[in-house]
Amino acid sequence: EANAAYTAAIIIGTGTTNTSPFPLATSYHDARAQTIYLASEIGVSCRITALAIDVNAVPGQTMTNFTIRMKHTDLSVYGSSPIWESADWTTVYQTNETITTTGWVKFDFTTPFEYNGSQNLMVDISFNNNSYTTDGKCYYSTPGGKRSIYYRTNSGYGDPLDWSGRTPTPSAAIPIWNVEMFVVYKSVDLNNDGIVNFRDFAIFAFYWMDDTCSEPDWCEGTDFDKSGKVDIQDLAKFVKYWLEGPIS
């Protein structure tokens, strides 16, 4: 219990009408989609352990080398000449993926992503086949601004993981694909520096007696029992772990 961590699920995008073939566009050999999710949508720093997408129609074939990558970004929208990011990615999931059901399809990461809570998050999904069938489809939402880029081809530009810059030239779009992120919060080591000390207490004190706490961040994690208020019960738990370290 030294970590005193708790888990949560964050859904970003609630659209239930419109669908897109991306990131499951198997009517072509290869496809890649790169999407920005905002810090305001994710909340405080956390460890992202899995991702789910809301599937409307299953793809017609296995997606070879289906890969999910994540990175921090200062971009909130794409400009007039968007590029494929090629550096600083963390590969969180990679396999030959066969999707057989609709609804929320979850991908449990082999490498969790440590989200810093301040920058936006870029999510990149791709696959690399040598044949095509029919598209899968996913639900998307349109919160505003061009926050996604995408491209698909019949083996015209090599492995999508190697696409960079404007080769191939991506298309920019407003939709973001509905996702559910499964996260772990460190509920006592509030600033994630590996020890519970006065820096954490300063964060805790800021929210003392705040009764507006709610998911996903629960007043930056200070509402440890998720009661909606930072009170004496939360203080008791905080004191229990005073100077506890290392927290990992």
Phi, psi and omega in degrees: 000002184301329180285335181046045185265155173224156184252159177206166175236129183246118177263126177241117184099121184238011181296135181233012183247308186272142179232158179223149175290337180279143005266026184243042189276070185276013170279001172232163180298312189231148176207152177212139177226137183232122190229144179257126172246134191277150177302325180293339179271336184266317181104209188283175180303144184195171174255117179272119187252346181196161179220140175236146173241152186266098188273129177264325179216137184282145177293154186282358182201170173294141177261109182289136179053042176298121190229132172247127177234153180223152174201157172282150179211150174268354177287142171247335174215163176270144179274200186284341179231070184294155180232159170279121177289138183236357184235156171070018177284146166251120177279113185261339183204133179203124179193171167277109193256129173243116179262127186241354183229155173269178184089197182288120178250121188259140176241110180279123187288142170277335176232105178299155179253128180271102183273133189275351174082355182242321179270167173282166184244129176256129180243130183239126180233131181211166171211164187220089179262175173236017176207174180219158176221252179234151182292144157278168179221145179232151175285145177225168178233163182232077182285350178115145181079150180278101186248007178224148168230156184202162175196150174217150186202158174267075177060031184279340186225025179075197182295125179303334178296339182263356178297140180209159182059232180246030175238109354286165182288115182282155171264139178259144184214157179284323185300144166243141181284133178302130178225154171239120180258130178260121190231160175238127176257139171273108193272356177243315175282082194292330180256009174056040177257006174096359179210148178266110184214199186295335177295321176290322180296325179298319177295316180299315182297327180300326183260008184305127180067014173291124182250025180246020183288140179203169179291153007269347190262345176048056180055057181056030177085002183282339175275077190299323182269005176053043179272349184099354182215141175271109187220199187296328177296322177290321178298320180299320179291320179299314181298324181303326184256016183302127181062019175288135178188159357279147175262127182219000000 
